[in-house]
């Protein structure tokens, strides 16, 4: 139960108060199914029986007259909010309920869980219920065996009492009692058979006379009957009744030393010898849970010792395999992957219900590959259901949201969505958009490594969603004939998550590039932008090359031979003097001091109070390329040259000959810990000289100015006016406040060590940073051109204060927003959106939406295309400018400029003269998806003509590419947007050669059986070493039954897709196999499967390590079948390699299902234990000698413990049965060679 194991238990006192409140009960609103409306109920926790019960509010005795109950041991999940079928059924009624007051309990022992949906009176009560139940469920599942029996008996006793109570009320008899007759009927229900005479012998004369059984009598008699007579001899392995149990001296109790000896000798517990007697004693006290026996030397009675043997604490399963221990760094093809078929179904394939809960259930069971059958649905988004059948339909969007919520609850390793595509191209495009929107960064949209030669590992893909789907064939480049093209190093447009194409898709042909004018959508001014034209889009960026920032009259637009969108950043990195050396950011490194040695002397004298050893390192003024160490010693400065020499192509640093260091940093670190010795002195370097704060003397530095003062003072000043002030949010940060078109911007500068940084650029001082941005644009071509002194700021503030009384000039829009003003932003559409309601806004991709009002909801309000104040989905747009934007925000490429693009497909370009100052021609571009044209400005006629010709040619190429794309989309029936998201699991028909590791093939079981196991075994063994295949049930399995997965696992197929909703043998094997390795859903295939000599049906292959298994089937408990008396027998079988598979033993039929004893043995060899699953099945033989399923248990043979062990029995859905178990003695030894 992973959903509870991760809990951190609160303080006992606080939790005890919460549990007490739950026991008293609260009034809640319970939601029912379709036939009944929500109603108020009294909800209570019964701690004694570990149940949650509910009763009508009018009931005076809710503990007995309750309407329904849930066992805590059957609770699988507790959800906060309205996430259940009942809440969806009454969606309108439930709108008045706050989500924080609602919770859902999912419970049951089948695949399809039941939901219990309630609304508490307050958020606090709901929180108490959720926390309290989570704590109680965890406590219930981890309780000792003795407590589990006690709680089960109490539940049965109270149930009998309640039945008798109702009967007594109906007949107006005396208060209800539990009688001897009731006890006999109870025993019959648990398959305990005995004659009446023998039954009465167990009661005292007093009990027989009163005819009334209290709980203590009820419990004591049951415990007495549970242990068969002479059971000690069965444990010892002797058939004689007088044999003694060797680990109990008096045959009555087992003491700590005897228990320790038993663990070492019989259980082969290698850690038992290291366990102290005190630890053994503590274990006994915890198991017994008896205050009166909480003594220094506790003991187990023989009956309690047998209880321990039957308990889960003595499970055959080795708990060390409950955590991930396998190597998770190998390619995905090296693992078996837990996979589901028709994951959405809860039953058969013809008329059962499709449910989002089926996805949640499968994912929480550890499934890592789930299937989505997609068919055209309403709202241009698919339905998921089994096509051409009567199964119900669920929405694609609901499914992927459910997957997002539950994908990584049980395992952090990747989830694969196997999409069976039956949708139109339009709906596929919307699917792709929805997947990006819901999964975000979790969706894998690009390869882990561009140069990879094999599939990535599960570890590399942790917490990733991967799509399995068809992928379009790669496009041919039909634009090769265009001359004058260059290569763009990387795509700079605002691409979404789709990045799955090969490098040829991301490296676009550059038809033309240059600096052009673009009218800013926010401030309406013409600014220079870098433009790049490719065969698919026109990319434009406010980041321009620093060499182009001079007078535009000297610029030769459009004729740059090697300009790219990242050139400016490269230039910035050079000018910022970025240095990767470790010493460069250290406080003790002062770089090149302008005053040289004299300035170093002055700094040391200034900080001489630090004492001897105060030091700094600087670039040598005498020896270029070397460094100097300057330090204070005996009241005067001292200077040493740090020398450099080259060894084997690398630079070494040293002060003392033959004692060299790989870096200047390591040299200083060494001498700050060790003595620096020379013939003249010895010293340890101690405190470094602080960096000089030269910025404090600059007129633009304002040590005490606030953000509000900066905004009010700068508001009326010229563009480029600026000041620098300390940040109030961080002691190691400064802020540049500057003007841009009557707005104020704030850019944060972070100080790390001696360096000052903006984004990825670092400077040695604040002065050098400011000097750089006086020569280069800081934001949208604005340079820091007018420093504002403190005196000038005071004057501006005075004028601003006077303006507040006389009124502002309405022509300017101040960026300082009062608290009573609403925030407006401008947004750019990331996707197109079509309005579904009259108050919604329709817009194409890349649309500029203005006057956008934001709030905390998913819907904003904005203007576009003549539509005013209409609602738009917030996740379809991104903010490109905010009037109250505080600190600089970065785009996806990490730069501080704006980079956007428009699609060139269908573009119509027209050129006309302009009347705007400085702009001679305007080039207008209109595309089918744009409501308003895109306009570029030119101050040169020749350049304008070149660009319109290039755009027309690019539009033609784009049209040809689009035609080719549509043709390929129609042929493959795959939308490009969907194709772009497919990185690894590319679905293709199987071919016998030329395998590509990103591709995989799927096979129905019949074809897989023929190809894998009969005709091409050797080929598929080779295929599965590097490629992935998926095998799924044949279409004729309308009942959702499963095929045997074992032969396909054995040949290396990774994804054996089974119907998780069906509790059959195949799913039981699947659950057992993937219980290993922490139930993470990935099992590493054995190393011998990589060998060319491996043959799955050859028992003589190397590396198997065969074993001999000896099992003694001693006894069992609680083998019930529907409350009927039964005649159980045990079947032991191995399922694995073909030569190992088969029934190994079948016990005799025992006429006792309560506590049968067999004491029968079997022995068999398993030649390939790595493949083997050990299965126990309990069958009931009826009067016609026909057998019926009671319970089962499956274990990978490599995951079992030896000795006397309890086999915890499960139902057909692999859910544990309460108190039902076998007791066996198992030994596993290396087998001798045949």
mmCIF file with all atom_site columns, C-alpha atoms in Angstrom, residues 280-353:
data_model
loop_
_atom_site.group_PDB
_atom_site.id
_atom_site.type_symbol
_atom_site.label_atom_id
_atom_site.label_alt_id
_atom_site.label_comp_id
_atom_site.label_asym_id
_atom_site.label_entity_id
_atom_site.label_seq_id
_atom_site.pdbx_PDB_ins_code
_atom_site.Cartn_x
_atom_site.Cartn_y
_atom_site.Cartn_z
_atom_site.occupancy
_atom_site.B_iso_or_equiv
_atom_site.pdbx_formal_charge
_atom_site.auth_seq_id
_atom_site.auth_comp_id
_atom_site.auth_asym_id
_atom_site.auth_atom_id
_atom_site.pdbx_PDB_model_num
ATOM 1  C CA . UNK A 1 280 ? 14.603  -10.591 20.312  1.00 0.00 ? 280 UNK A CA 1
ATOM 2  C CA . UNK A 1 281 ? 12.857  -9.776  23.588  1.00 0.00 ? 281 UNK A CA 1
ATOM 3  C CA . UNK A 1 282 ? 11.599  -6.477  22.180  1.00 0.00 ? 282 UNK A CA 1
ATOM 4  C CA . UNK A 1 283 ? 10.224  -8.308  19.136  1.00 0.00 ? 283 UNK A CA 1
ATOM 5  C CA . UNK A 1 284 ? 8.339   -10.755 21.390  1.00 0.00 ? 284 UNK A CA 1
ATOM 6  C CA . UNK A 1 285 ? 6.795   -7.928  23.422  1.00 0.00 ? 285 UNK A CA 1
ATOM 7  C CA . UNK A 1 286 ? 5.677   -6.138  20.239  1.00 0.00 ? 286 UNK A CA 1
ATOM 8  C CA . UNK A 1 287 ? 4.188   -9.315  18.822  1.00 0.00 ? 287 UNK A CA 1
ATOM 9  C CA . UNK A 1 288 ? 2.288   -10.324 21.970  1.00 0.00 ? 288 UNK A CA 1
ATOM 10 C CA . UNK A 1 289 ? 0.892   -6.831  22.669  1.00 0.00 ? 289 UNK A CA 1
ATOM 11 C CA . UNK A 1 290 ? 0.107   -7.767  26.278  1.00 0.00 ? 290 UNK A CA 1
ATOM 12 C CA . UNK A 1 291 ? 0.835   -5.163  28.966  1.00 0.00 ? 291 UNK A CA 1
ATOM 13 C CA . UNK A 1 292 ? 0.947   -7.776  31.724  1.00 0.00 ? 292 UNK A CA 1
ATOM 14 C CA . UNK A 1 293 ? 3.731   -9.615  29.882  1.00 0.00 ? 293 UNK A CA 1
ATOM 15 C CA . UNK A 1 294 ? 5.837   -6.529  29.152  1.00 0.00 ? 294 UNK A CA 1
ATOM 16 C CA . UNK A 1 295 ? 8.685   -7.875  31.266  1.00 0.00 ? 295 UNK A CA 1
ATOM 17 C CA . UNK A 1 296 ? 12.437  -8.132  31.062  1.00 0.00 ? 296 UNK A CA 1
ATOM 18 C CA . UNK A 1 297 ? 12.372  -11.792 29.950  1.00 0.00 ? 297 UNK A CA 1
ATOM 19 C CA . UNK A 1 298 ? 9.246   -12.170 27.763  1.00 0.00 ? 298 UNK A CA 1
ATOM 20 C CA . UNK A 1 299 ? 8.262   -15.397 26.059  1.00 0.00 ? 299 UNK A CA 1
ATOM 21 C CA . UNK A 1 300 ? 5.926   -16.790 23.445  1.00 0.00 ? 300 UNK A CA 1
ATOM 22 C CA . UNK A 1 301 ? 3.484   -19.515 24.364  1.00 0.00 ? 301 UNK A CA 1
ATOM 23 C CA . UNK A 1 302 ? 3.572   -22.385 21.907  1.00 0.00 ? 302 UNK A CA 1
ATOM 24 C CA . UNK A 1 303 ? 0.247   -21.194 20.500  1.00 0.00 ? 303 UNK A CA 1
ATOM 25 C CA . UNK A 1 304 ? 1.665   -17.695 20.007  1.00 0.00 ? 304 UNK A CA 1
ATOM 26 C CA . UNK A 1 305 ? 4.769   -19.135 18.394  1.00 0.00 ? 305 UNK A CA 1
ATOM 27 C CA . UNK A 1 306 ? 2.561   -20.961 15.882  1.00 0.00 ? 306 UNK A CA 1
ATOM 28 C CA . UNK A 1 307 ? 0.669   -17.670 15.314  1.00 0.00 ? 307 UNK A CA 1
ATOM 29 C CA . UNK A 1 308 ? 4.010   -16.088 14.456  1.00 0.00 ? 308 UNK A CA 1
ATOM 30 C CA . UNK A 1 309 ? 4.779   -18.860 11.963  1.00 0.00 ? 309 UNK A CA 1
ATOM 31 C CA . UNK A 1 310 ? 1.441   -18.235 10.209  1.00 0.00 ? 310 UNK A CA 1
ATOM 32 C CA . UNK A 1 311 ? 1.803   -14.429 10.300  1.00 0.00 ? 311 UNK A CA 1
ATOM 33 C CA . UNK A 1 312 ? 2.859   -12.043 7.554   1.00 0.00 ? 312 UNK A CA 1
ATOM 34 C CA . UNK A 1 313 ? 5.959   -11.215 9.595   1.00 0.00 ? 313 UNK A CA 1
ATOM 35 C CA . UNK A 1 314 ? 7.150   -14.716 8.665   1.00 0.00 ? 314 UNK A CA 1
ATOM 36 C CA . UNK A 1 315 ? 6.190   -14.330 4.993   1.00 0.00 ? 315 UNK A CA 1
ATOM 37 C CA . UNK A 1 316 ? 7.811   -16.510 2.353   1.00 0.00 ? 316 UNK A CA 1
ATOM 38 C CA . UNK A 1 317 ? 8.460   -13.276 0.422   1.00 0.00 ? 317 UNK A CA 1
ATOM 39 C CA . UNK A 1 318 ? 11.847  -11.702 1.102   1.00 0.00 ? 318 UNK A CA 1
ATOM 40 C CA . UNK A 1 319 ? 11.160  -8.057  1.988   1.00 0.00 ? 319 UNK A CA 1
ATOM 41 C CA . UNK A 1 320 ? 14.539  -6.909  0.668   1.00 0.00 ? 320 UNK A CA 1
ATOM 42 C CA . UNK A 1 321 ? 12.967  -7.048  -2.798  1.00 0.00 ? 321 UNK A CA 1
ATOM 43 C CA . UNK A 1 322 ? 10.383  -4.440  -1.756  1.00 0.00 ? 322 UNK A CA 1
ATOM 44 C CA . UNK A 1 323 ? 12.800  -1.693  -2.781  1.00 0.00 ? 323 UNK A CA 1
ATOM 45 C CA . UNK A 1 324 ? 14.470  -0.955  -6.117  1.00 0.00 ? 324 UNK A CA 1
ATOM 46 C CA . UNK A 1 325 ? 17.797  -2.793  -6.133  1.00 0.00 ? 325 UNK A CA 1
ATOM 47 C CA . UNK A 1 326 ? 18.431  -3.596  -9.803  1.00 0.00 ? 326 UNK A CA 1
ATOM 48 C CA . UNK A 1 327 ? 20.676  -1.555  -12.091 1.00 0.00 ? 327 UNK A CA 1
ATOM 49 C CA . UNK A 1 328 ? 18.310  1.010   -13.686 1.00 0.00 ? 328 UNK A CA 1
ATOM 50 C CA . UNK A 1 329 ? 20.932  2.573   -15.979 1.00 0.00 ? 329 UNK A CA 1
ATOM 51 C CA . UNK A 1 330 ? 20.754  0.118   -18.888 1.00 0.00 ? 330 UNK A CA 1
ATOM 52 C CA . UNK A 1 331 ? 18.763  0.692   -22.104 1.00 0.00 ? 331 UNK A CA 1
ATOM 53 C CA . UNK A 1 332 ? 14.999  0.207   -21.836 1.00 0.00 ? 332 UNK A CA 1
ATOM 54 C CA . UNK A 1 333 ? 15.223  -2.898  -24.030 1.00 0.00 ? 333 UNK A CA 1
ATOM 55 C CA . UNK A 1 334 ? 17.065  -4.635  -21.158 1.00 0.00 ? 334 UNK A CA 1
ATOM 56 C CA . UNK A 1 335 ? 13.937  -4.706  -18.971 1.00 0.00 ? 335 UNK A CA 1
ATOM 57 C CA . UNK A 1 336 ? 10.581  -6.408  -18.785 1.00 0.00 ? 336 UNK A CA 1
ATOM 58 C CA . UNK A 1 337 ? 7.995   -3.646  -18.480 1.00 0.00 ? 337 UNK A CA 1
ATOM 59 C CA . UNK A 1 338 ? 4.642   -4.029  -16.702 1.00 0.00 ? 338 UNK A CA 1
ATOM 60 C CA . UNK A 1 339 ? 2.075   -3.404  -19.450 1.00 0.00 ? 339 UNK A CA 1
ATOM 61 C CA . UNK A 1 340 ? -1.695  -3.182  -19.696 1.00 0.00 ? 340 UNK A CA 1
ATOM 62 C CA . UNK A 1 341 ? -4.152  -3.870  -22.515 1.00 0.00 ? 341 UNK A CA 1
ATOM 63 C CA . UNK A 1 342 ? -7.395  -1.883  -22.874 1.00 0.00 ? 342 UNK A CA 1
ATOM 64 C CA . UNK A 1 343 ? -6.527  -0.150  -19.617 1.00 0.00 ? 343 UNK A CA 1
ATOM 65 C CA . UNK A 1 344 ? -9.750  1.878   -19.640 1.00 0.00 ? 344 UNK A CA 1
ATOM 66 C CA . UNK A 1 345 ? -12.032 -1.169  -19.279 1.00 0.00 ? 345 UNK A CA 1
ATOM 67 C CA . UNK A 1 346 ? -13.339 -2.491  -15.971 1.00 0.00 ? 346 UNK A CA 1
ATOM 68 C CA . UNK A 1 347 ? -14.756 -5.713  -17.436 1.00 0.00 ? 347 UNK A CA 1
ATOM 69 C CA . UNK A 1 348 ? -15.312 -7.461  -20.745 1.00 0.00 ? 348 UNK A CA 1
ATOM 70 C CA . UNK A 1 349 ? -14.573 -6.018  -24.192 1.00 0.00 ? 349 UNK A CA 1
ATOM 71 C CA . UNK A 1 350 ? -18.146 -5.886  -25.379 1.00 0.00 ? 350 UNK A CA 1
ATOM 72 C CA . UNK A 1 351 ? -20.375 -4.014  -22.946 1.00 0.00 ? 351 UNK A CA 1
ATOM 73 C CA . UNK A 1 352 ? -18.429 -3.164  -19.788 1.00 0.00 ? 352 UNK A CA 1
ATOM 74 C CA . UNK A 1 353 ? -17.807 0.264   -18.307 1.00 0.00 ? 353 UNK A CA 1
#
